[in-house]
Amino acid sequence: MSIFNLPEIFRTHIMGEKDEPEIRTLDGPWKQNELIGDCAMVDRTLEHPDDVIVDKYGKPWVSAGDRIYRIGGSWFCPVRSTVHKVGGRAGAMCRHPDGSLIVAIAGNGIEVIAPDGSRSTLVNSDTGPMKCITSIAIGRDGNVYLTDGSTKFGPEQWVEDLMRSGETGRLLKLYWATGAVKTLRDKLAWPFGVCEIDDSSVMVSESWKHRLLAVDVSGSERTGPKVVLGNLPGYPSRIQPIEGGGYWLALFALRNPLIEFVLREKEFLKEMLETVPPRYWVAPAMATSDDYREALQLGAIKQVGMKKPFSPPYSYGLVAKLDRHFQPVKSMHSRADGKRHGITGIASPNKHSLFILSAGNGKLVHADEEVLSK
């Protein structure tokens, strides 16, 4: 830093502000493409979808609204059958080895549906109610890992949690035999995905800090979580292991220089939150519309009424393939002008097949071996 750069010296040394790393550019394994657009359509009319899993036959199950659907048929005539109706807005899902289906309910913990159809609800943990369960994963010992995005806001209020720099998320563990829920880690910035690495650690995606954290769950941890992959180009959501090794990572929106700037300008941010309707905030979105009141950044997004595919978008579709060490290998995109944004659910029946759920546009698509090999 130059001695003549007095504003910079004042900002960093006197005011105590820290330099934020530049947003990772979309090159290398993050290079833009249209692979999500190349995926085959499975269902294009889902309302309020959140997560997708596959059954033992490789068929996708989707949580949408207060229903769990099993989807079959073809793209031009999908057959959507209701498997379960739950007691609220359904979110994250996972199937336990004993055949039970575990479903997150917005604002009301989780609902466990046993193979015989009996149901039970778990609402509380050892540190308070579970209002915002964002992901569920099964450990090798049969116990269940949960991420609770926020203790202040529900799943549908994720934008407000980001705008208010929320760090009240938790990593939880449900002991299957007893039903007890223990907090393993708190003060997380919207944890949105979890998967087990080995018997002693799990990987957690922390959305607002754009990173993946390895968390020791053995009880012998002497240091904090380790950042395995940081400065991601977007906001990470759920993580899915790949048969044979590696992982799929969904990112539900891209980071945007204007949004990052607004988050740093606290006075402007405060005024925006108080005076502007939420749908017009300068904030990431699951999907954008053609509403003329959306901030267009002086033509950076649209010109002559057309959305530019390489523009800095508010919504985006992105899935990354990671290796065994959680480093990016390749990525799949639905760019700014695409219609498959807000990827929150991924399910992989095998290494040659991947279902991708666009929560923003209400679509479920399928990537076959041909698409995944590109």
CSV table of C-alpha atoms in Angstrom, one decimal:
chain,number,residue,atom,x,y,z
A,1,MET,CA,0.0,0.0,0.0
A,2,SER,CA,1.4,3.4,-1.0
A,3,ILE,CA,2.1,5.9,1.8
A,4,PHE,CA,0.3,8.5,-0.4
A,5,ASN,CA,-2.9,6.4,-0.5
A,6,LEU,CA,-4.3,8.2,2.6
A,7,PRO,CA,-8.0,7.2,2.1
A,8,GLU,CA,-7.0,3.6,2.0
A,9,ILE,CA,-4.8,3.9,5.1
A,10,PHE,CA,-7.6,5.7,6.9
A,11,ARG,CA,-10.1,3.0,5.9
A,12,THR,CA,-8.0,-0.1,6.8
A,13,HIS,CA,-5.8,1.1,9.7
A,14,ILE,CA,-8.0,3.7,11.4
A,15,MET,CA,-11.5,2.6,10.7
A,16,GLY,CA,-10.5,-1.1,11.0
A,17,GLU,CA,-12.2,-2.2,7.8
A,18,LYS,CA,-10.9,-5.3,6.1
A,19,ASP,CA,-10.5,-5.9,2.4
A,20,GLU,CA,-12.9,-8.5,1.1
A,21,PRO,CA,-11.5,-11.0,-1.5
A,22,GLU,CA,-12.7,-10.2,-5.0
A,23,ILE,CA,-15.6,-12.3,-6.3
A,24,ARG,CA,-14.2,-15.4,-8.0
A,25,THR,CA,-14.4,-15.0,-11.8
A,26,LEU,CA,-16.3,-17.6,-13.8
A,27,ASP,CA,-13.3,-19.2,-15.5
A,28,GLY,CA,-11.5,-22.5,-15.2
A,29,PRO,CA,-13.8,-25.1,-13.7
A,30,TRP,CA,-16.4,-22.3,-13.3
A,31,LYS,CA,-16.5,-21.3,-17.0
A,32,GLN,CA,-19.9,-20.4,-18.2
A,33,ASN,CA,-21.9,-22.8,-20.4
A,34,GLU,CA,-25.5,-23.8,-21.0
A,35,LEU,CA,-25.4,-27.4,-19.7
A,36,ILE,CA,-28.4,-26.9,-17.3
A,37,GLY,CA,-30.3,-25.6,-20.3
A,38,ASP,CA,-29.2,-28.8,-22.2
A,39,CYS,CA,-30.8,-31.1,-19.5
A,40,ALA,CA,-34.0,-32.9,-20.3
A,41,MET,CA,-37.2,-31.5,-18.8
A,42,VAL,CA,-38.9,-33.7,-16.3
A,43,ASP,CA,-41.6,-31.3,-14.9
A,44,ARG,CA,-42.0,-27.7,-15.7
A,45,THR,CA,-45.0,-26.6,-13.5
A,46,LEU,CA,-43.9,-27.3,-9.9
A,47,GLU,CA,-45.2,-24.8,-7.4
A,48,HIS,CA,-42.9,-23.8,-4.5
A,49,PRO,CA,-40.5,-26.7,-5.0
A,50,ASP,CA,-37.6,-27.0,-2.6
A,51,ASP,CA,-35.7,-30.4,-2.7
A,52,VAL,CA,-35.4,-33.6,-4.7
A,53,ILE,CA,-34.4,-37.1,-3.8
A,54,VAL,CA,-34.6,-40.4,-5.6
A,55,ASP,CA,-36.2,-43.7,-4.6
A,56,LYS,CA,-34.7,-47.2,-5.0
A,57,TYR,CA,-36.0,-47.3,-8.5
A,58,GLY,CA,-34.2,-44.0,-9.5
A,59,LYS,CA,-37.4,-42.0,-9.7
A,60,PRO,CA,-37.4,-38.4,-8.4
A,61,TRP,CA,-39.4,-37.3,-5.3
A,62,VAL,CA,-39.9,-33.6,-5.0
A,63,SER,CA,-41.0,-31.5,-2.0
A,64,ALA,CA,-43.3,-28.7,-3.2
A,65,GLY,CA,-45.8,-26.8,-1.1
A,66,ASP,CA,-47.3,-29.2,1.5
A,67,ARG,CA,-46.8,-32.2,-0.8
A,68,ILE,CA,-44.2,-34.8,-1.6
A,69,TYR,CA,-44.6,-35.9,-5.2
A,70,ARG,CA,-43.2,-38.8,-7.1
A,71,ILE,CA,-42.6,-37.8,-10.7
A,72,GLY,CA,-42.7,-40.2,-13.7
A,73,GLY,CA,-43.9,-40.1,-17.3
A,74,SER,CA,-42.3,-38.0,-19.9
A,75,TRP,CA,-41.3,-34.3,-20.3
A,76,PHE,CA,-44.4,-33.5,-22.4
A,77,CYS,CA,-46.7,-35.4,-20.0
A,78,PRO,CA,-45.2,-35.8,-16.6
A,79,VAL,CA,-47.1,-38.1,-14.2
A,80,ARG,CA,-47.0,-36.4,-10.8
A,81,SER,CA,-48.5,-38.5,-8.0
A,82,THR,CA,-48.8,-37.3,-4.4
A,83,VAL,CA,-46.9,-39.6,-2.1
A,84,HIS,CA,-47.4,-37.7,1.2
A,85,LYS,CA,-49.1,-34.6,2.4
A,86,VAL,CA,-47.3,-33.0,5.3
A,87,GLY,CA,-48.2,-30.5,8.0
A,88,GLY,CA,-46.8,-27.4,6.5
A,89,ARG,CA,-44.5,-26.2,3.7
A,90,ALA,CA,-42.1,-29.1,2.9
A,91,GLY,CA,-38.4,-28.4,2.5
A,92,ALA,CA,-35.3,-30.6,2.7
A,93,MET,CA,-35.8,-34.4,2.5
A,94,CYS,CA,-33.8,-37.5,3.2
A,95,ARG,CA,-34.5,-41.2,3.4
A,96,HIS,CA,-33.3,-43.1,6.5
A,97,PRO,CA,-31.8,-46.6,6.1
A,98,ASP,CA,-34.8,-48.0,8.0
A,99,GLY,CA,-37.1,-46.8,5.3
A,100,SER,CA,-38.4,-43.7,7.1
A,101,LEU,CA,-38.7,-40.4,5.2
A,102,ILE,CA,-37.5,-37.3,7.0
A,103,VAL,CA,-39.0,-34.0,5.8
A,104,ALA,CA,-38.2,-30.5,7.0
A,105,ILE,CA,-41.3,-28.4,7.7
A,106,ALA,CA,-40.9,-24.6,7.5
A,107,GLY,CA,-41.1,-23.1,11.0
A,108,ASN,CA,-41.9,-26.5,12.6
A,109,GLY,CA,-38.9,-28.7,12.7
A,110,ILE,CA,-39.0,-32.1,10.9
A,111,GLU,CA,-41.6,-34.7,10.2
A,112,VAL,CA,-40.6,-38.3,10.2
A,113,ILE,CA,-42.8,-40.7,8.2
A,114,ALA,CA,-42.2,-44.3,9.0
A,115,PRO,CA,-42.6,-47.1,6.5
A,116,ASP,CA,-45.9,-48.1,8.0
A,117,GLY,CA,-47.3,-44.6,7.5
A,118,SER,CA,-47.1,-43.5,11.2
A,119,ARG,CA,-45.7,-40.0,11.8
A,120,SER,CA,-43.9,-38.1,14.4
A,121,THR,CA,-42.7,-34.5,14.6
A,122,LEU,CA,-39.5,-33.1,16.2
A,123,VAL,CA,-39.6,-29.4,16.8
A,124,ASN,CA,-37.0,-28.6,19.5
A,125,SER,CA,-33.2,-29.0,19.9
A,126,ASP,CA,-31.1,-28.6,23.0
A,127,THR,CA,-30.6,-24.9,22.1
A,128,GLY,CA,-34.1,-24.0,21.0
A,129,PRO,CA,-36.8,-24.6,18.3
A,130,MET,CA,-35.8,-25.7,14.8
A,131,LYS,CA,-37.6,-23.2,12.6
A,132,CYS,CA,-35.5,-23.3,9.5
A,133,ILE,CA,-34.1,-26.7,8.7
A,134,THR,CA,-32.4,-26.4,5.3
A,135,SER,CA,-30.7,-29.8,4.7
A,136,ILE,CA,-30.7,-33.3,6.1
A,137,ALA,CA,-28.0,-36.1,5.8
A,138,ILE,CA,-27.7,-39.5,7.3
A,139,GLY,CA,-24.5,-40.5,9.1
A,140,ARG,CA,-22.9,-43.9,8.8
A,141,ASP,CA,-24.1,-44.7,12.4
A,142,GLY,CA,-27.7,-44.1,11.4
A,143,ASN,CA,-27.9,-40.7,13.2
A,144,VAL,CA,-29.0,-37.7,11.3
A,145,TYR,CA,-27.3,-34.4,10.6
A,146,LEU,CA,-29.4,-31.3,10.1
A,147,THR,CA,-28.6,-27.7,9.2
A,148,ASP,CA,-30.8,-24.9,10.7
A,149,GLY,CA,-30.4,-21.9,8.5
A,150,SER,CA,-31.4,-19.3,11.1
A,151,THR,CA,-33.0,-19.1,14.6
A,152,LYS,CA,-34.6,-15.7,13.7
A,153,PHE,CA,-36.0,-16.2,10.2
A,154,GLY,CA,-37.9,-19.0,8.3
A,155,PRO,CA,-36.7,-20.6,5.0
A,156,GLU,CA,-38.8,-18.2,3.0
A,157,GLN,CA,-37.1,-15.2,4.6
A,158,TRP,CA,-33.6,-16.0,3.5
A,159,VAL,CA,-33.1,-12.7,1.7
A,160,GLU,CA,-33.8,-10.7,4.9
A,161,ASP,CA,-31.3,-12.9,6.8
A,162,LEU,CA,-28.6,-12.1,4.2
A,163,MET,CA,-29.4,-8.4,4.2
A,164,ARG,CA,-29.2,-8.3,8.0
A,165,SER,CA,-25.9,-10.3,8.0
A,166,GLY,CA,-27.4,-13.2,9.8
A,167,GLU,CA,-25.1,-15.6,11.7
A,168,THR,CA,-27.5,-17.6,13.8
A,169,GLY,CA,-27.5,-20.8,11.9
A,170,ARG,CA,-26.7,-24.2,13.5
A,171,LEU,CA,-25.4,-27.6,12.7
A,172,LEU,CA,-27.5,-30.2,14.6
A,173,LYS,CA,-27.3,-33.9,15.2
A,174,LEU,CA,-30.4,-36.1,15.7
A,175,TYR,CA,-29.8,-39.2,17.7
A,176,TRP,CA,-32.1,-41.6,15.9
A,177,ALA,CA,-32.6,-44.1,18.7
A,178,THR,CA,-33.6,-41.5,21.3
A,179,GLY,CA,-35.0,-38.6,19.3
A,180,ALA,CA,-32.6,-36.1,21.1
A,181,VAL,CA,-31.3,-33.2,19.0
A,182,LYS,CA,-27.9,-31.8,19.9
A,183,THR,CA,-26.2,-28.6,18.6
A,184,LEU,CA,-22.8,-29.3,17.2
A,185,ARG,CA,-22.0,-25.8,15.9
A,186,ASP,CA,-23.7,-22.5,16.1
A,187,LYS,CA,-23.1,-18.9,14.8
A,188,LEU,CA,-23.2,-20.1,11.1
A,189,ALA,CA,-24.1,-17.8,8.3
A,190,TRP,CA,-27.1,-19.6,6.8
A,191,PRO,CA,-25.8,-23.2,6.6
A,192,PHE,CA,-27.7,-24.7,3.6
A,193,GLY,CA,-26.1,-28.1,2.9
A,194,VAL,CA,-24.5,-31.0,4.9
A,195,CYS,CA,-23.0,-34.3,4.1
A,196,GLU,CA,-20.8,-36.7,6.0
A,197,ILE,CA,-17.1,-36.9,5.1
A,198,ASP,CA,-16.1,-39.7,7.4
A,199,ASP,CA,-16.9,-41.0,10.9
A,200,SER,CA,-15.5,-37.9,12.6
A,201,SER,CA,-16.4,-34.9,10.3
A,202,VAL,CA,-19.1,-33.5,8.1
A,203,MET,CA,-19.0,-30.9,5.3
A,204,VAL,CA,-21.3,-27.8,5.7
A,205,SER,CA,-22.0,-25.2,3.1
A,206,GLU,CA,-22.2,-21.7,4.6
A,207,SER,CA,-24.2,-19.5,2.1
A,208,TRP,CA,-23.5,-16.0,3.3
A,209,LYS,CA,-19.8,-16.6,3.6
A,210,HIS,CA,-19.6,-18.4,0.3
A,211,ARG,CA,-17.7,-21.4,1.5
A,212,LEU,CA,-17.6,-25.0,2.5
A,213,LEU,CA,-16.6,-25.9,6.1
A,214,ALA,CA,-15.3,-29.2,7.4
A,215,VAL,CA,-16.6,-29.6,10.9
A,216,ASP,CA,-15.3,-32.1,13.4
A,217,VAL,CA,-18.2,-34.0,15.1
A,218,SER,CA,-16.1,-36.5,17.0
A,219,GLY,CA,-16.2,-34.5,20.2
A,220,SER,CA,-12.5,-34.2,20.4
A,221,GLU,CA,-12.2,-31.0,18.3
A,222,ARG,CA,-9.6,-28.5,19.5
A,223,THR,CA,-9.8,-26.0,16.7
A,224,GLY,CA,-12.7,-24.4,14.8
A,225,PRO,CA,-14.1,-25.6,11.5
A,226,LYS,CA,-11.7,-25.7,8.6
A,227,VAL,CA,-12.5,-23.8,5.4
A,228,VAL,CA,-12.1,-26.4,2.6
A,229,LEU,CA,-13.3,-24.3,-0.3
A,230,GLY,CA,-13.7,-20.6,0.1
A,231,ASN,CA,-14.6,-17.5,-2.0
A,232,LEU,CA,-17.2,-19.4,-4.1
A,233,PRO,CA,-18.7,-17.4,-7.0
A,234,GLY,CA,-22.2,-17.9,-5.6
A,235,TYR,CA,-24.2,-18.9,-2.6
A,236,PRO,CA,-23.9,-22.6,-1.9
A,237,SER,CA,-26.8,-24.8,-1.0
A,238,ARG,CA,-27.1,-28.6,-0.9
A,239,ILE,CA,-24.3,-31.1,-1.3
A,240,GLN,CA,-24.8,-34.6,-2.8
A,241,PRO,CA,-22.2,-37.4,-2.9
A,242,ILE,CA,-21.5,-39.0,-6.2
A,243,GLU,CA,-21.3,-42.8,-6.7
A,244,GLY,CA,-17.6,-43.7,-7.0
A,245,GLY,CA,-16.3,-40.5,-5.4
A,246,GLY,CA,-16.7,-36.8,-5.5
A,247,TYR,CA,-19.7,-34.5,-4.8
A,248,TRP,CA,-22.3,-32.3,-6.5
A,249,LEU,CA,-22.8,-28.8,-5.1
A,250,ALA,CA,-25.7,-26.6,-5.9
A,251,LEU,CA,-25.4,-22.8,-5.8
A,252,PHE,CA,-28.8,-21.0,-5.8
A,253,ALA,CA,-27.5,-17.6,-6.9
A,254,LEU,CA,-24.4,-15.9,-8.1
A,255,ARG,CA,-22.6,-13.2,-6.2
A,256,ASN,CA,-23.0,-9.7,-7.7
A,257,PRO,CA,-20.6,-6.8,-7.3
A,258,LEU,CA,-23.5,-4.4,-6.7
A,259,ILE,CA,-25.1,-6.6,-4.0
A,260,GLU,CA,-21.7,-7.0,-2.3
A,261,PHE,CA,-21.3,-3.2,-2.4
A,262,VAL,CA,-24.8,-2.6,-0.9
A,263,LEU,CA,-24.1,-5.1,1.9
A,264,ARG,CA,-21.0,-3.0,2.9
A,265,GLU,CA,-22.9,0.3,2.8
A,266,LYS,CA,-24.8,0.0,6.1
A,267,GLU,CA,-26.6,3.4,5.9
A,268,PHE,CA,-27.9,2.8,2.4
A,269,LEU,CA,-28.8,-0.8,3.3
A,270,LYS,CA,-30.7,0.3,6.4
A,271,GLU,CA,-32.7,2.8,4.3
A,272,MET,CA,-33.4,0.3,1.6
A,273,LEU,CA,-34.7,-2.3,4.1
A,274,GLU,CA,-37.0,0.3,5.6
A,275,THR,CA,-38.4,2.0,2.6
A,276,VAL,CA,-38.2,-0.4,-0.4
A,277,PRO,CA,-40.6,-3.4,-0.9
A,278,PRO,CA,-38.5,-6.6,-0.5
A,279,ARG,CA,-39.1,-7.7,-4.1
A,280,TYR,CA,-37.2,-4.7,-5.3
A,281,TRP,CA,-34.3,-4.9,-2.9
A,282,VAL,CA,-30.8,-5.0,-4.5
A,283,ALA,CA,-30.4,-8.6,-3.4
A,284,PRO,CA,-30.0,-12.1,-4.9
A,285,ALA,CA,-33.1,-13.9,-6.0
A,286,MET,CA,-34.2,-17.4,-6.9
A,287,ALA,CA,-35.7,-16.0,-10.1
A,288,THR,CA,-36.1,-12.6,-11.7
A,289,SER,CA,-39.1,-11.2,-13.6
A,290,ASP,CA,-39.5,-8.6,-16.3
A,291,ASP,CA,-40.9,-6.0,-13.8
A,292,TYR,CA,-39.6,-2.6,-14.9
A,293,ARG,CA,-39.1,-1.6,-11.3
A,294,GLU,CA,-36.2,-4.1,-10.8
A,295,ALA,CA,-32.8,-2.5,-10.5
A,296,LEU,CA,-31.1,-2.9,-13.9
A,297,GLN,CA,-27.7,-1.4,-13.1
A,298,LEU,CA,-27.8,1.2,-15.9
A,299,GLY,CA,-28.0,-1.3,-18.7
A,300,ALA,CA,-25.5,-3.8,-17.2
A,301,ILE,CA,-28.2,-6.4,-17.2
A,302,LYS,CA,-30.6,-5.4,-20.1
A,303,GLN,CA,-30.1,-3.4,-23.3
A,304,VAL,CA,-32.9,-2.6,-25.7
A,305,GLY,CA,-35.2,-4.8,-23.7
A,306,MET,CA,-33.0,-8.0,-23.9
A,307,LYS,CA,-31.3,-9.6,-21.0
A,308,LYS,CA,-27.6,-10.1,-21.6
A,309,PRO,CA,-26.4,-13.7,-20.9
A,310,PHE,CA,-23.1,-12.6,-19.5
A,311,SER,CA,-24.6,-9.8,-17.3
A,312,PRO,CA,-24.1,-9.7,-13.5
A,313,PRO,CA,-27.5,-11.3,-12.6
A,314,TYR,CA,-29.7,-11.3,-9.5
A,315,SER,CA,-30.7,-14.9,-10.2
A,316,TYR,CA,-28.7,-17.7,-11.8
A,317,GLY,CA,-28.5,-21.5,-12.1
A,318,LEU,CA,-25.3,-23.2,-11.1
A,319,VAL,CA,-24.2,-26.7,-10.1
A,320,ALA,CA,-20.6,-27.6,-9.5
A,321,LYS,CA,-18.9,-31.0,-9.6
A,322,LEU,CA,-16.3,-31.4,-6.9
A,323,ASP,CA,-13.6,-34.0,-6.5
A,324,ARG,CA,-13.0,-36.2,-3.4
A,325,HIS,CA,-11.2,-33.2,-1.7
A,326,PHE,CA,-14.1,-30.8,-2.4
A,327,GLN,CA,-12.2,-28.9,-5.1
A,328,PRO,CA,-14.1,-27.9,-8.3
A,329,VAL,CA,-13.7,-30.0,-11.4
A,330,LYS,CA,-16.4,-28.6,-13.7
A,331,SER,CA,-19.7,-26.7,-13.5
A,332,MET,CA,-23.1,-26.6,-15.1
A,333,HIS,CA,-24.9,-23.2,-15.7
A,334,SER,CA,-28.2,-21.6,-16.6
A,335,ARG,CA,-27.0,-18.1,-17.4
A,336,ALA,CA,-28.6,-14.7,-16.7
A,337,ASP,CA,-31.0,-15.1,-19.7
A,338,GLY,CA,-31.9,-18.7,-18.8
A,339,LYS,CA,-35.0,-20.0,-17.1
A,340,ARG,CA,-33.6,-22.6,-14.8
A,341,HIS,CA,-32.5,-20.5,-11.8
A,342,GLY,CA,-32.4,-20.9,-8.1
A,343,ILE,CA,-30.9,-24.4,-7.9
A,344,THR,CA,-31.7,-25.8,-4.4
A,345,GLY,CA,-32.1,-29.5,-5.0
A,346,ILE,CA,-29.8,-32.1,-6.6
A,347,ALA,CA,-30.2,-35.9,-6.6
A,348,SER,CA,-27.8,-38.4,-8.2
A,349,PRO,CA,-29.1,-42.0,-8.7
A,350,ASN,CA,-25.7,-43.0,-10.1
A,351,LYS,CA,-22.6,-41.3,-11.5
A,352,HIS,CA,-24.2,-41.0,-15.0
A,353,SER,CA,-27.4,-39.3,-13.9
A,354,LEU,CA,-28.3,-36.1,-12.0
A,355,PHE,CA,-31.7,-34.5,-11.3
A,356,ILE,CA,-31.6,-30.7,-10.8
A,357,LEU,CA,-34.4,-28.8,-9.2
A,358,SER,CA,-34.9,-25.1,-10.1
A,359,ALA,CA,-36.8,-23.7,-7.2
A,360,GLY,CA,-36.8,-20.3,-8.8
A,361,ASN,CA,-38.6,-21.4,-12.0
A,362,GLY,CA,-40.5,-24.4,-10.7
A,363,LYS,CA,-38.7,-26.9,-12.9
A,364,LEU,CA,-37.1,-30.3,-12.5
A,365,VAL,CA,-34.6,-31.4,-15.2
A,366,HIS,CA,-32.4,-34.4,-15.7
A,367,ALA,CA,-28.8,-34.6,-16.9
A,368,ASP,CA,-27.9,-37.9,-18.5
A,369,GLU,CA,-24.5,-39.3,-19.3
A,370,GLU,CA,-24.2,-37.3,-22.5
A,371,VAL,CA,-24.7,-34.0,-20.8
A,372,LEU,CA,-22.5,-34.9,-17.8
A,373,SER,CA,-19.7,-35.9,-20.0
A,374,LYS,CA,-19.5,-32.5,-21.8
